[in-house]
CSV table of C-alpha atoms and ligand atoms in Angstrom, one decimal:
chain,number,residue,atom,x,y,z
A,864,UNK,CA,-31.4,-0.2,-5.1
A,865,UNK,CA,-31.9,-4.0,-5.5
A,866,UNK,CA,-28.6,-5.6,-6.0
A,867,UNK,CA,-27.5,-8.1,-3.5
A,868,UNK,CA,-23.9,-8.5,-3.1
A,869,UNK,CA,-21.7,-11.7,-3.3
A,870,UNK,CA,-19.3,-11.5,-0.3
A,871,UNK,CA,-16.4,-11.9,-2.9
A,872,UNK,CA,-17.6,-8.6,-5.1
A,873,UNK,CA,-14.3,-6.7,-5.6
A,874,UNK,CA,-16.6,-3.5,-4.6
A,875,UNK,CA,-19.9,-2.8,-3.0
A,876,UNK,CA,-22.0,-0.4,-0.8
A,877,UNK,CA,-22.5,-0.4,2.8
A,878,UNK,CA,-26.3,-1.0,3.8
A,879,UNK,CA,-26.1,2.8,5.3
A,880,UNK,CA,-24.6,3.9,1.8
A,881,UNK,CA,-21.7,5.8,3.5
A,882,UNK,CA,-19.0,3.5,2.7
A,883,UNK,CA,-17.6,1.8,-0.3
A,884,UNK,CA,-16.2,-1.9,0.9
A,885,UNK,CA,-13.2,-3.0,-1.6
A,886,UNK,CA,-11.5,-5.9,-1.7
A,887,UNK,CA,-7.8,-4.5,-1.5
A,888,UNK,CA,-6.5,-6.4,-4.5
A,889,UNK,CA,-2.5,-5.2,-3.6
A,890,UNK,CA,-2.7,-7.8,-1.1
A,891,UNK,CA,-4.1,-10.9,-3.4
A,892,UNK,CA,-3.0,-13.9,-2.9
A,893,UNK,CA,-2.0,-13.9,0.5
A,894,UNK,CA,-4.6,-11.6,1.9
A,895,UNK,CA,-8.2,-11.1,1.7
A,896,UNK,CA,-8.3,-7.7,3.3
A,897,UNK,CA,-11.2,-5.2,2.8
A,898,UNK,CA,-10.9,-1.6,2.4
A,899,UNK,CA,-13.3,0.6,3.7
A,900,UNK,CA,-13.3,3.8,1.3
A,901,UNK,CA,-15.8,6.9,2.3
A,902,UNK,CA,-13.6,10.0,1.4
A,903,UNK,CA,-12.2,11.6,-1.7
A,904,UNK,CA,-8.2,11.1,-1.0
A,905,UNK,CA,-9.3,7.0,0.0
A,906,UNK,CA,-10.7,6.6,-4.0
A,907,UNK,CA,-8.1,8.2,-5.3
A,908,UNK,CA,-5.7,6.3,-3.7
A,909,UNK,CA,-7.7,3.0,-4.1
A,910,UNK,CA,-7.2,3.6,-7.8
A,911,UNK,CA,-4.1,4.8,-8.1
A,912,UNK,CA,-2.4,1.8,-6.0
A,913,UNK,CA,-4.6,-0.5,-7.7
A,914,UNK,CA,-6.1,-1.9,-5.0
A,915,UNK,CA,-9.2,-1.7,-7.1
A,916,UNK,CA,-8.1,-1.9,-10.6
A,917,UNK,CA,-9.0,-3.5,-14.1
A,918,UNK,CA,-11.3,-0.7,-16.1
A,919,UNK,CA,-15.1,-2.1,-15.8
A,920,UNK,CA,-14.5,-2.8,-12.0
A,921,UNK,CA,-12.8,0.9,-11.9
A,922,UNK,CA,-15.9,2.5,-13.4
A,923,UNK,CA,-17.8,0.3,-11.1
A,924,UNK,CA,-16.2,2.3,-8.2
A,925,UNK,CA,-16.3,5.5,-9.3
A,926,UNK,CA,-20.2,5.3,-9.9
A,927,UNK,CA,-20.5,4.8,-6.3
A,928,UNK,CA,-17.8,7.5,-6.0
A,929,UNK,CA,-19.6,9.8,-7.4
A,930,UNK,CA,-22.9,9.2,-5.6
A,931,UNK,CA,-20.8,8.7,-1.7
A,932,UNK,CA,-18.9,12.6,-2.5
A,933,UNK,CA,-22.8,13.7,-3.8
A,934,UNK,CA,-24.1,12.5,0.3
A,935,UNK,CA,-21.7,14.6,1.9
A,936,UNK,CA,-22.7,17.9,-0.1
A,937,UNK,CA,-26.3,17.0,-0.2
A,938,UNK,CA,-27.2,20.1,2.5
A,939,UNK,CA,-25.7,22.4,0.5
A,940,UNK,CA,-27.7,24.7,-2.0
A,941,UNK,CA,-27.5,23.5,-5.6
A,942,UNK,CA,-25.3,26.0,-6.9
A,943,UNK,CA,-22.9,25.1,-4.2
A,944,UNK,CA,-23.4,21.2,-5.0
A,945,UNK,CA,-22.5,20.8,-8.1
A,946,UNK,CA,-19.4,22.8,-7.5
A,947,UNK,CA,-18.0,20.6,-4.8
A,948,UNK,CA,-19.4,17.6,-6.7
A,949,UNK,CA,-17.8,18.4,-9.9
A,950,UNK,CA,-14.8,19.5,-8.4
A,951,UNK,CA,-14.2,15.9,-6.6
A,952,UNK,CA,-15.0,14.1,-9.6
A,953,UNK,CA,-12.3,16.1,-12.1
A,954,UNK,CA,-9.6,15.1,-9.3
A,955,UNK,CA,-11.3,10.9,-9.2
A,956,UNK,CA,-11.0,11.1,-12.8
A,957,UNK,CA,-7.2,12.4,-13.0
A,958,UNK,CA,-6.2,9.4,-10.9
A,959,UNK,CA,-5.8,6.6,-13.5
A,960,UNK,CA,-5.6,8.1,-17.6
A,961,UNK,CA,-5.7,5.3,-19.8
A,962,UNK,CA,-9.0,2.9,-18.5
A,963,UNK,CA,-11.4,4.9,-20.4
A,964,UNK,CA,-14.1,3.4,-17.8
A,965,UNK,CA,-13.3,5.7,-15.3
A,966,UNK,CA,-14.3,9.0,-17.0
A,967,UNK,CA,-17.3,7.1,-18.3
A,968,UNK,CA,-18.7,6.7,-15.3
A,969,UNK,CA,-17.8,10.4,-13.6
A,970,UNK,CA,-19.2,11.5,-16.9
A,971,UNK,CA,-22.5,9.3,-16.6
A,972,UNK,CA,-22.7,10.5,-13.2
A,973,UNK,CA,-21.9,14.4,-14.1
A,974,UNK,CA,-24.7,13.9,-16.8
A,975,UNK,CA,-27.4,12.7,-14.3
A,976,UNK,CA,-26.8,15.4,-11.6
A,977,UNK,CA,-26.9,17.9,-14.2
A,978,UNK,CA,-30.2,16.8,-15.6
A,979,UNK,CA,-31.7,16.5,-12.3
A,980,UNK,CA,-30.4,20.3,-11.6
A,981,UNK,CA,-31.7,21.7,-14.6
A,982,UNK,CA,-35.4,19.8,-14.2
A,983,UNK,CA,-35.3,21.5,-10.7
A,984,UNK,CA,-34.7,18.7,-8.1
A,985,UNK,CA,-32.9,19.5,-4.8
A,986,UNK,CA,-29.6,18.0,-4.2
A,987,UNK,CA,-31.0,15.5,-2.0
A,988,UNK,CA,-33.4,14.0,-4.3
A,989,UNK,CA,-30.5,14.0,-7.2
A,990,UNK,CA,-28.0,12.1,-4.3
A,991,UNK,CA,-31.0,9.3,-4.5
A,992,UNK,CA,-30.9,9.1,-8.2
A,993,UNK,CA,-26.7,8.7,-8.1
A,994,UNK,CA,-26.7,6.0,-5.7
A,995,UNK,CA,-29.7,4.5,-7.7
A,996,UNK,CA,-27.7,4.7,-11.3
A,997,UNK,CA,-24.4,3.6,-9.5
A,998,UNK,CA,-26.4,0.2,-8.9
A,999,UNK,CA,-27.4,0.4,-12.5
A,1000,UNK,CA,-23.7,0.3,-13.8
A,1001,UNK,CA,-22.9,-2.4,-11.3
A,1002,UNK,CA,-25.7,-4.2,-12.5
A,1003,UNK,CA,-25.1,-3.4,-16.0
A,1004,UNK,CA,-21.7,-4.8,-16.1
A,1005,UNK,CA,-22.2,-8.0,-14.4
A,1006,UNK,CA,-24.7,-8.5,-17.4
A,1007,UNK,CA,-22.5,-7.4,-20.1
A,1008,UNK,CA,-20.2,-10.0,-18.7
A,1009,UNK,CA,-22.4,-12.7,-18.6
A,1010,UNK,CA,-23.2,-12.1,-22.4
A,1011,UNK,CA,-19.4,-11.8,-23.3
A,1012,UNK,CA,-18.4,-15.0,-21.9
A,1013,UNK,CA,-21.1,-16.8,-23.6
A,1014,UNK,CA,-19.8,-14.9,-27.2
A,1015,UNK,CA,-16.2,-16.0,-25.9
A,1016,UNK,CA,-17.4,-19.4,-25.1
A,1017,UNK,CA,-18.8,-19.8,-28.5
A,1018,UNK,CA,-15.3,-19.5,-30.1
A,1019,UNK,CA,-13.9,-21.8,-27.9
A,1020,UNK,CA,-13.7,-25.6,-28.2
A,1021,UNK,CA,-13.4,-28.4,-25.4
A,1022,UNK,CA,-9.5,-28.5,-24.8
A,1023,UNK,CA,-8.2,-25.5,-26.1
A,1024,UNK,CA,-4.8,-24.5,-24.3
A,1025,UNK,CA,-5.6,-20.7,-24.2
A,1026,UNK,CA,-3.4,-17.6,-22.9
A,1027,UNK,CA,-4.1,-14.9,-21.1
A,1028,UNK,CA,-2.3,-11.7,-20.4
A,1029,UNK,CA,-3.1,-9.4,-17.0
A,1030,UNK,CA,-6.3,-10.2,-15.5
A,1031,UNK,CA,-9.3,-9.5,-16.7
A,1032,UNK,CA,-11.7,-11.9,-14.5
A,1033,UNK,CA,-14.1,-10.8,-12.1
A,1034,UNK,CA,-11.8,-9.1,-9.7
A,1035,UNK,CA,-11.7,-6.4,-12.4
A,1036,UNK,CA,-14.9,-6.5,-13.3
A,1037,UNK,CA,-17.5,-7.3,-11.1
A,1038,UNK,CA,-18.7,-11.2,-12.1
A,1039,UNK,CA,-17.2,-13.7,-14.7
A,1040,UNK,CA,-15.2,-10.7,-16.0
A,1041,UNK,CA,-14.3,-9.9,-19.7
A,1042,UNK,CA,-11.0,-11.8,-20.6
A,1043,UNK,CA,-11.8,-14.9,-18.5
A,1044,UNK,CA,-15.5,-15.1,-18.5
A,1045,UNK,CA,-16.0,-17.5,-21.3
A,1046,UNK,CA,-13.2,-19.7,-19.8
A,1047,UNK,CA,-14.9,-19.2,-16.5
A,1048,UNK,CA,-18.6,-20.2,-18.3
A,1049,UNK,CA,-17.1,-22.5,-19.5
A,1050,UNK,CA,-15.7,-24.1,-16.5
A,1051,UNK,CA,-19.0,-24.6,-15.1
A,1052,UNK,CA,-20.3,-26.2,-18.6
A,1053,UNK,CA,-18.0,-28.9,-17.8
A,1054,UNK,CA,-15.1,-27.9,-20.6
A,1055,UNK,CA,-11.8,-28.9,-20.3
A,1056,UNK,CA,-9.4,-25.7,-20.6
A,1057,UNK,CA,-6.2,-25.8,-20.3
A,1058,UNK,CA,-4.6,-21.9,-19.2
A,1059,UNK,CA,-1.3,-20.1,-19.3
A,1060,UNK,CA,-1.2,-17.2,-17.6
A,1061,UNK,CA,1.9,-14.3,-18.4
A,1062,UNK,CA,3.0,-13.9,-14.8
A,1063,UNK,CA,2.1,-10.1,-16.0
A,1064,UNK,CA,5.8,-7.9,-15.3
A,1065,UNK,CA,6.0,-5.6,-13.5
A,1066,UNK,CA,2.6,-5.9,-10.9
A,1067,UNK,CA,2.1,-9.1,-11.7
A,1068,UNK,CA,-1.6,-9.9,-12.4
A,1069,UNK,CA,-1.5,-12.6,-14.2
A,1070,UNK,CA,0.6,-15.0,-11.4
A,1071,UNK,CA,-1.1,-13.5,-8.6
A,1072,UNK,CA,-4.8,-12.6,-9.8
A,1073,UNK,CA,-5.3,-14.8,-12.3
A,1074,UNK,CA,-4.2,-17.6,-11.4
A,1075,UNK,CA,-6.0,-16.6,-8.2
A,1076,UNK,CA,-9.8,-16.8,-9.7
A,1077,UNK,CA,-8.9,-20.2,-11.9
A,1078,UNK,CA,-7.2,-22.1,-9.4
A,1079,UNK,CA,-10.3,-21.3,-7.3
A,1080,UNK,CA,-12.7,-22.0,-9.9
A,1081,UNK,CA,-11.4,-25.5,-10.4
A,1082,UNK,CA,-9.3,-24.8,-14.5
A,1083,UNK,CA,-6.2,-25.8,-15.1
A,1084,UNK,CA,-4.1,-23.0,-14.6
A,1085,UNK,CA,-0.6,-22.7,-15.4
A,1086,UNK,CA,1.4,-19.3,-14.7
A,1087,UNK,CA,4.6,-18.7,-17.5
A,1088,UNK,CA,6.6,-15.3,-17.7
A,1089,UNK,CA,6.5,-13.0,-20.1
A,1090,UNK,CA,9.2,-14.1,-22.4
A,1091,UNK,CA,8.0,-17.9,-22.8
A,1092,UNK,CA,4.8,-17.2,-24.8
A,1093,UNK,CA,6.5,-17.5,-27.9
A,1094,UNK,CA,7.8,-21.1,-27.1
A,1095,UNK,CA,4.9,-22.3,-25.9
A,1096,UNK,CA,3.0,-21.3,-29.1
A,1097,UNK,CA,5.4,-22.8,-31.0
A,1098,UNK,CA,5.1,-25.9,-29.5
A,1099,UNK,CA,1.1,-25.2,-30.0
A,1100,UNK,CA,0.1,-25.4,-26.3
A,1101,UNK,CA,-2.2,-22.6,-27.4
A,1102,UNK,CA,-4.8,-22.8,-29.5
A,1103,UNK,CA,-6.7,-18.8,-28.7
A,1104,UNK,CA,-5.5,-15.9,-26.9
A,1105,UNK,CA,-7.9,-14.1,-24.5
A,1106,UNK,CA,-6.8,-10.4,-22.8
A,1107,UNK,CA,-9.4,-8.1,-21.4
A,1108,UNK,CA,-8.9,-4.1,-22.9
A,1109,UNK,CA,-8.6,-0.7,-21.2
A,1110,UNK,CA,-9.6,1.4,-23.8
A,1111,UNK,CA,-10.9,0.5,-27.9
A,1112,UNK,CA,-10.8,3.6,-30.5
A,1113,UNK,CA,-12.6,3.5,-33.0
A,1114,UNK,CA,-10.9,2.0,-35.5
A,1115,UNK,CA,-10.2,-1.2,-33.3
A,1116,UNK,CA,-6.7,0.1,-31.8
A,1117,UNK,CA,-6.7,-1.6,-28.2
A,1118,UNK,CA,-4.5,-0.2,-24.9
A,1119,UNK,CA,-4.4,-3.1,-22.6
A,1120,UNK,CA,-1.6,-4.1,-19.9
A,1121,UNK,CA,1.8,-3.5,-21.4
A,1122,UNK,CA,3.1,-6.7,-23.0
A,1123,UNK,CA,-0.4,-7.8,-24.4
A,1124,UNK,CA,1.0,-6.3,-28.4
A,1125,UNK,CA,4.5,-8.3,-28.3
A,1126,UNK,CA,1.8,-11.3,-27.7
A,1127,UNK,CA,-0.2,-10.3,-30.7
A,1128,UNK,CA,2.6,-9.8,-32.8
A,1129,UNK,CA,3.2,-13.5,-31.6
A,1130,UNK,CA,-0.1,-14.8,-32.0
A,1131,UNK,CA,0.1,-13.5,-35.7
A,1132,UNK,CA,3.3,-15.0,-36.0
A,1133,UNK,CA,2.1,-18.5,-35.1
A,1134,UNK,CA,-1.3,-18.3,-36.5
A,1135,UNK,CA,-3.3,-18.5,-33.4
A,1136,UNK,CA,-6.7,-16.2,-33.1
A,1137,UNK,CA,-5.9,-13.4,-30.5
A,1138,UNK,CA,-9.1,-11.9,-29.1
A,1139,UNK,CA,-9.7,-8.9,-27.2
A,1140,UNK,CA,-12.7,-9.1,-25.0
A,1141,UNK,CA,-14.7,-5.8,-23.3
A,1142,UNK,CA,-17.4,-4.5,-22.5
A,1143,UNK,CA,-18.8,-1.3,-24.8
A,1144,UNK,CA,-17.8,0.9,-22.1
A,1145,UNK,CA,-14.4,0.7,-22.8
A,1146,UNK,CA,-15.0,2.0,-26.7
A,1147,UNK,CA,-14.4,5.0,-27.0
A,1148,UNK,CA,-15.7,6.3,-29.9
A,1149,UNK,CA,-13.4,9.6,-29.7
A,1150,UNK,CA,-10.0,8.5,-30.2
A,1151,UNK,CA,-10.0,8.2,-33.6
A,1152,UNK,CA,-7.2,5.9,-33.5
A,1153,UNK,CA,-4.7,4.0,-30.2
A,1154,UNK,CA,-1.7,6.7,-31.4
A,1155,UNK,CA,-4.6,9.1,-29.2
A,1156,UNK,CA,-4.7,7.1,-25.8
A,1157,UNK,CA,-2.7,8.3,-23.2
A,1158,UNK,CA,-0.3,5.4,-21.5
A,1159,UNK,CA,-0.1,6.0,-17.8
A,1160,UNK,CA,3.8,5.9,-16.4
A,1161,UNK,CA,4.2,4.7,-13.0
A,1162,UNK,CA,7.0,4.3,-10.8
A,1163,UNK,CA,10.3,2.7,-11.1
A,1164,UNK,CA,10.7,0.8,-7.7
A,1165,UNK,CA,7.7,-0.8,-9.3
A,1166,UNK,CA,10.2,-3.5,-11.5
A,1167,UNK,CA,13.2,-2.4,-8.9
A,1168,UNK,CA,12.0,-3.5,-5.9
A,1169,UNK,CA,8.7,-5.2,-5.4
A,1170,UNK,CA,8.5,-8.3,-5.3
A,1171,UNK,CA,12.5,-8.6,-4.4
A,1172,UNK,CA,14.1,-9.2,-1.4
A,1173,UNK,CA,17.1,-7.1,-2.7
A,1174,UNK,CA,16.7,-4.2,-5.3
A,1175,UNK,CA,17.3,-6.2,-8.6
A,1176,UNK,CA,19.4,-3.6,-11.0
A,1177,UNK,CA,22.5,-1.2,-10.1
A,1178,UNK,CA,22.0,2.1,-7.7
A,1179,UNK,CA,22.2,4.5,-11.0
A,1180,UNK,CA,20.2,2.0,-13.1
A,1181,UNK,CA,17.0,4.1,-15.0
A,1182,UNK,CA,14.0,2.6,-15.1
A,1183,UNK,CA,11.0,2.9,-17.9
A,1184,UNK,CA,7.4,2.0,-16.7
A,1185,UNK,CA,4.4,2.2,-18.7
A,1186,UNK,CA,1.7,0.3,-17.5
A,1187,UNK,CA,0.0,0.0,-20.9
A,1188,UNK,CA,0.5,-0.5,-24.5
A,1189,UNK,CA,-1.7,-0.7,-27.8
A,1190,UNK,CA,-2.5,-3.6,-30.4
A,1191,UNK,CA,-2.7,-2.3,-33.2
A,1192,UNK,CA,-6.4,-3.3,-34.6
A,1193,UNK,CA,-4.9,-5.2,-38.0
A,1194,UNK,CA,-3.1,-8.0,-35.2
A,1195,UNK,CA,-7.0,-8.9,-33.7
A,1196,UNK,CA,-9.3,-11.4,-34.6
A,1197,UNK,CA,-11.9,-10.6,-33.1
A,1198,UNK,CA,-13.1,-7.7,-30.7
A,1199,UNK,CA,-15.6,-9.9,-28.2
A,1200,UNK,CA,-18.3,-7.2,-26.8
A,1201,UNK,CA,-21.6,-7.2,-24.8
A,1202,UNK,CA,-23.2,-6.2,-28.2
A,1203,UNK,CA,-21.6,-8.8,-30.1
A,1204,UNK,CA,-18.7,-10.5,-31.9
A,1205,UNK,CA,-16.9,-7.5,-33.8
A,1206,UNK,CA,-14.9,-8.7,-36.9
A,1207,UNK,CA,-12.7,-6.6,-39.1
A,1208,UNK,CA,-13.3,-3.7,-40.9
A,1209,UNK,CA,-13.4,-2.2,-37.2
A,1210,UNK,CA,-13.8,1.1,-37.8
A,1211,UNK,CA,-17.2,-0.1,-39.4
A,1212,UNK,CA,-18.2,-2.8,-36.5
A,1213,UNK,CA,-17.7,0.2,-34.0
A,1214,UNK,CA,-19.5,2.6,-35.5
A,1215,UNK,CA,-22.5,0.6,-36.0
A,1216,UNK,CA,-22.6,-1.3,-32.3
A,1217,UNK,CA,-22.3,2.0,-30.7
A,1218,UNK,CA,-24.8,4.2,-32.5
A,1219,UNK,CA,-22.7,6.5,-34.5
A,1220,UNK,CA,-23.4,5.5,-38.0
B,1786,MRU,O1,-3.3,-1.9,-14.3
B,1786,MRU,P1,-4.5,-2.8,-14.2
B,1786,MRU,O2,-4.3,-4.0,-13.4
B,1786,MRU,O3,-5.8,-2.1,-13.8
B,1786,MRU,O4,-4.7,-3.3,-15.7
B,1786,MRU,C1,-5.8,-4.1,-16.0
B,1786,MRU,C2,-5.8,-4.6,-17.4
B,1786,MRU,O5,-4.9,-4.2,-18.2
B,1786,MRU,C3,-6.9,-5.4,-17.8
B,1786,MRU,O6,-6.6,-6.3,-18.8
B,1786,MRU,C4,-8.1,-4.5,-18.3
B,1786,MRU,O7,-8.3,-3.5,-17.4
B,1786,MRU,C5,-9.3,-5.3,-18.6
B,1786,MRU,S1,-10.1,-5.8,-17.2
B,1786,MRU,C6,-11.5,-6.6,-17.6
């Protein structure tokens, strides 16, 4: 295990490996509060509330999920182990459906222990080689990143007014992130960017996490809501779109943070190159198409009350919360991955950066 952790990582291991430390981003920007996560109920629930949250930094978490459960069943024979292991790691994966990262990494994980059962090594030796490949994935992604943003950056100019939807920087990744590394890179290149950020209804992501990392970093950040991407498009603020993705079938279909298709639609409207930017983890090459990805619901005091002093509709009032939709692939430039820049026909591009053609 060789990486060395940045005391801002969203997630990391304890020296002693018992403990995952998160940064609980629920709290962001008032708070920097660390969680410390070593049992089963504690990742679910760090997933589920989003304290750690954005898809590569989920499947960060869950590698050393998988690996933290593995420790505490390591005494037991192997038939026993893998029972308890894979047990824990169906109910990790049921926590969050629609960030295909997350059963990515159990499965990675899964794949591993079973490999290291069936070539004979003891539980104990195969709880070694989890924590080892939880590393891997950490280290993995902060590389991917790196080489998205420099792709991103490439498309960029000196200038641009860009706008971005949720947050896709490194507190949901692990470094740079996906959706804001090139603007990020580009920061430090010495470019000018100037950055709207959709406040991000109903959890707000955008106003809080967003603008968070690029205030920080020193870019000109500017939160809007929702509904004023349209004018300022108009008025041509923005010259590129940049939104990170939770999940890519295979013909290009994207689910990303519910609002990012009403500003694709508006990007094509207005002309303006909407990119999606991820890391191959999140294709997933068996959806055939975004009609297949399930769109997690969550609750309704989600837009009633948070954030409100006073509960802001009617008692009686329904409320409807998906937390995701899908671009369809014909509104996207470009699909911005570690293995490349991805251009229509997608289905193609897909196939032949992941292997299956
Ligand atoms: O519900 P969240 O905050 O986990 O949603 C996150 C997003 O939609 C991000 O845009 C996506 O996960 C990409 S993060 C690099």
């Amino acid at each position: 295990m060789s990486l060395k952790y940045k005391e801002t990582d969203p997630v990391r291991l304890s020296d002693d490996r018992s403990t995952i430390i998160v940064l609980d981003q629920t709290k962001l920007p008032d708070e920097v509060v660390y969680l410390n996560i070593n049992s089963l109920d504690q990742m679910y629930d760090a997933i589920k509330t989003l304290a750690v949250r954005g898809a590569p930094c989920i499947g960060v978490f869950a590698g050393y999920c998988m690996a933290v459960l593995a420790e505490k069943y390591k005494e037991l024979d192997p038939e026993d182990f893998a029972e308890k292991v894979r047990s824990d790691a169906a109910y990790l994966d049921s926590s969050r459906p629609t960030a295909v990262n997350l059963s990515w990494a159990v499965k990675r994980q899964l794949k591993l222990m079973d490999t290291g059962l069936s070539s004979g090594l003891t539980p104990d030796k195969i709880t070694d080689r989890l924590f080892d490949e939880a590393v891997i994935i950490h280290e993995e992604d902060i590389g991917m990143c790196m080489r998205i943003a420099e792709y991103g950056l490439s498309l960029l100019h000196d200038g641009d007014g860009i706008l971005t939807h949720c947050n896709a920087g490194a507190l949901a990744t692990t470094r740079y992130g996906t959706g804001l590394g090139p603007i990020l890179l580009g920061r430090e290149r010495g470019y000018v960017f100037h950055v709207y950020s959709d406040e991000t209804r109903p959890l707000l992501q955008g106003a809080r996490l967003t603008a968070f990392e690029l205030v920080n970093a020193g870019v000109d950040e500017t939160v809007i809501c929702d509904n004023m991407a349209s004018l300022l498009m108009k008025q041509g603020k923005i010259q590129a779109v940049l939104v990170g993705c939770d999940r890519i079938a295979a013909n290009g279909d994207t689910a990303n943070k519910i609002g990012t298709s009403g500003v694709a639609i508006l990007a094509k409207h207005y002309g303006i190159p909407f990119y999606v930017l991820g890391t191959y983890s999140t294709i997933d090459v068996k959806m055939p198409t975004g009609d297949d990805i399930e769109i997690e619901y969550r609750e309704p005091d989600e837009i009633r009350t948070m954030w409100y002093e006073k509960p802001m509709a009617p008692k009686g009032a329904k409320f409807y919360n998906p937390a995701f939709d899908v671009t369809d692939h014909e509104l996207i430039t470009a699909i911005i991955t570690d293995r490349g820049i991805l251009k229509p026909p997608y289905d193609r591009a897909i196939a032949t950066v992941m292997g299956s053609r």
